[in-house]
Amino acid sequence: MFTELPHDILILVLVSLDPLDLAALGQTCRTLHGLVTEYGWSSYLRAHPRPSASLSRARASWSPHSRVKYDILTDRAWSTNSFVARPLSNPWPFKSSPLLAISANRLVVASGNHLHSYGFGTSDGFSAPNVSFEGSFLLDGHERLGDITGLTLASSSGSDDTFFIALQDGIIERITLSPSLNDDQPLNVARLHASTLPTNDFSESLSSSSNFLLSLSFNGLATLTDHRSLTSTTPLNCPFTNLSPPRPNIFPIQHPLSPSHPPPKLSSSPESHTLSGPPVAPLPGIPNPFSNNNGSQPIIPLPTSSSSAVYGLTPSPPSSPWGSSPQILISGWYDSKVRCYDLRLPSTLVSVPSSSLSLSHSTSSSSNGANSTITLPALAPIQTLHNPWSYEPIYSISSGGGSNSHIAAGSARHSVLSFWDIRNPSTGWSVHAPGNDPSPVYSVILESSRCFGATESRPFVYDFGPGVTTTTYPPITRTRGDKLKPYKTPARKGIDYYVTKYLHSRGNTPTDH
């Protein structure tokens, strides 16, 4: 009989089954029920990961069967574009260009010179984990231009999270958020000075990986450093001009970017879409991702008359047809297109005017006076996505979602988020943020069941998971002039808000969700 086979063989059979087959098999007899409970559901979860920072603490307490059930119901909601739309706060008193960063403990929203923290809870049983407002605080002590221009999570230890924050006055701060035992102050905030950029320059983008921090500045300076060296023992409780921290160990990329060397980005041309930026020298021990397959020559930018440029980058969703390789990049462009690039593919050679480039490495060239050209490798996209109803620039982009196969892109106007299932891009659709703010979606984070975004007025969330109740998210008080339209039906009252959504296929008109 089947059940008389060795358990090792039975477990190998379980690995190839989908959830419906596992559920049916577990109901046949006690032996198979025990194997499915102990090995079947956990094997399915390993083969179908659903990264989700906001759910990680809650999922750790759920049984494997409960996690699979949650994922299946979430995937079903994604397939029908069904979700709960919620603002996370009332409109801010000022407009800004907010940034988002997330950890397993909290979502941090940077707006103007304020930080707003939303903590992630756990849940017993199968209800959606709570997202609670932890508090807001002002980054004071800046004598001028104190708006936040960059935000990234550097590390987490237990319930403590460390972020690096760039400000418009050229300062980079190291901020640690941790729970407080004081009920009057639910969050402890420790601020330290990390670095100062040269005069009249500031970081427009911060990103962190492992122990490294990358800063891209307004004047085009790209700086890569081990952020563990960015340590000051002086807390920030006074103006920065009075502080003189030790200079960190900074490794500048070979070419400071300048008007003759534009910031690194992806450029578009009628012939091809190519990786753009000045030649980048790899640091010792760090591979250069912009090299061709044999690593002999980096992929160099192509100057173009097109005004298109990349505003956002994200890794490919793990369940994409190309696999989960970190060498696959999804890019959001100024010309409203989303383009996918596979850095593993061989590049093609194109010729460009040598007068437009300043190169420090050898390239093939042909000289003919002022008309000399240089032959350089270029990389074409493997797929291009577009919302046919919108020609606005893509300001933000993220990947994840249902079945871990979706891309979310925030547009530059009307608070529109567009979604594509990379396995079937023709089924793309778009939705406005709650309240239809006339604003870009400046930042977006896509998880398995939740999509967090932020407009100039406030943060919001779309929740595709089951178990959302009136207490899952912070309560919202209606204010005068606010365009929010809450649902009034008993099943959705106090939970969901009307939003406008539409399919990308022609012939479909926008509808209220």
PDB file of C-alpha atoms in Angstrom, residues 14-23 41 44:
ATOM      1  CA  LEU A  14       4.396  15.772  -0.683  1.00  0.00           C
ATOM      2  CA  VAL A  15       6.893  18.359  -1.952  1.00  0.00           C
ATOM      3  CA  SER A  16       5.357  18.336  -5.453  1.00  0.00           C
ATOM      4  CA  LEU A  17       1.709  18.753  -4.341  1.00  0.00           C
ATOM      5  CA  ASP A  18      -0.320  21.953  -4.378  1.00  0.00           C
ATOM      6  CA  PRO A  19      -2.423  23.029  -1.347  1.00  0.00           C
ATOM      7  CA  LEU A  20      -5.650  21.408  -2.559  1.00  0.00           C
ATOM      8  CA  ASP A  21      -3.874  18.084  -3.078  1.00  0.00           C
ATOM      9  CA  LEU A  22      -2.215  18.340   0.337  1.00  0.00           C
ATOM     10  CA  ALA A  23      -5.567  19.050   1.999  1.00  0.00           C
ATOM     11  CA  TRP A  41       2.627  22.519   4.619  1.00  0.00           C
ATOM     12  CA  TYR A  44       5.005  24.147   0.383  1.00  0.00           C
TER      13      TYR A  44
END
